[in-house]
């Protein structure tokens, strides 16, 4: 099948490469010329495990191309995915202008029946708006499909190749059939293709992200209670998660969620429910709890040191989660800004995100090339992102390098007993 994917961000590039891998001829379009030039040279715009190799292979085998020229890609394709950004607008609602602009450009280049698939996360009703925009511009027949993406950064290729489910909002059988064909290689292991109306498909994506964000904020609140009453969140989490109605996933406390999706999607859902005069109070609380949780580690440091002025703090992990270099809304940002504002010196290490962090902090932070090197002369270590390489460190080596053997662990990578045995003063989340 001939497919065009508009937007080569996390979603578009991964979708494009995976669709090519399953035998389609895919043209990925991005309006950012520089990005397209780099992709043609085999340079990925971000770090995502397995992606570079997948792109390389499919380009060599002639199934994947990159261009900044949309019309030719649209004319050649029967299915066109829109995977551009839907950033948070000033009032918190999702800004769908990129999606609508692309829809208009697609319509102007159409030369026959096309299925236009909205893969970006968009508020309920956007499929209808896309349909309207296209109808104004062309007399060619077309179908609009809503196909939200559920991949996780850090495991994006695997998630796309082996989805838990594929959600398709389609209102005509011709489009539904084509979409089933597109996804059949990815659902052979039995993952369901769920066909529904566009509004339900659009809302499913927001509801899923809001539920995950809710679980995180809920467990963070329980963790904070644990600290006050002398309970251990790890024990509580295991007891709660073994209830089959609840399940063990996404129950880990920490220092708040970040990334490009949860914060913006929770906000957008609050906004579009609000537009219908529905006050979605649970999500307002989820957000407020998350904002507080992001200050938790800094409060623990302030409490321990009294003043942070003149202290040197090492930071392990900058990206909003492991296996990505994405720092959008990362908890590391308010933590580091807070430390700097309190007069502390910050030295930081992350396996992938240092180039991104340099653009945010410039020379206000000293960046190190290794997780031990960054500890030299540190009065304390803050663990922000749970990269695997931080899980089993050489504690004796750490102690020798640090001025003060104090660890503020925002991800509960170690047990309090283990840290005591290794001679550390240890603070974590939800454990006495
Ligand atoms: P992104 O910002 O990484 O990428 C968007 C790309 O679209 C950019 O490369 C940009 O240059 C390009 N673009 C913008 N306007 C264009 C135009 N007119 N023509 C061609 N290209 C254009 O975004 P992303 O993280 O891939 O997210 C895309 C959408 O998918 C969003 O709605 C997001 O909420 C959703 N989503 C993201 C994730 C994720 O993990 N990042 C997961 C699921 C869903």
CSV table of C-alpha atoms in Angstrom, one decimal, residues 145-148 166-170 175-176 179-180 183 193-198 201:
chain,number,residue,atom,x,y,z
A,145,UNK,CA,-10.5,8.4,10.2
A,146,UNK,CA,-9.5,9.0,13.8
A,147,UNK,CA,-6.7,6.6,14.9
A,148,UNK,CA,-5.1,7.8,18.1
A,166,UNK,CA,-5.7,-0.4,17.7
A,167,UNK,CA,-8.4,2.1,18.0
A,168,UNK,CA,-10.1,3.2,14.8
A,169,UNK,CA,-12.8,5.8,14.5
A,170,UNK,CA,-14.3,5.3,11.1
A,175,UNK,CA,-12.1,3.4,5.1
A,176,UNK,CA,-12.6,0.8,7.8
A,179,UNK,CA,-7.4,0.6,8.0
A,180,UNK,CA,-7.9,-3.1,8.9
A,183,UNK,CA,-3.0,-2.7,10.8
A,193,UNK,CA,-8.7,-3.7,16.2
A,194,UNK,CA,-11.5,-1.7,17.8
A,195,UNK,CA,-13.7,0.2,15.3
A,196,UNK,CA,-15.9,2.9,16.7
A,197,UNK,CA,-17.3,6.3,16.0
A,198,UNK,CA,-14.7,9.2,15.7
A,201,UNK,CA,-11.9,7.1,19.4
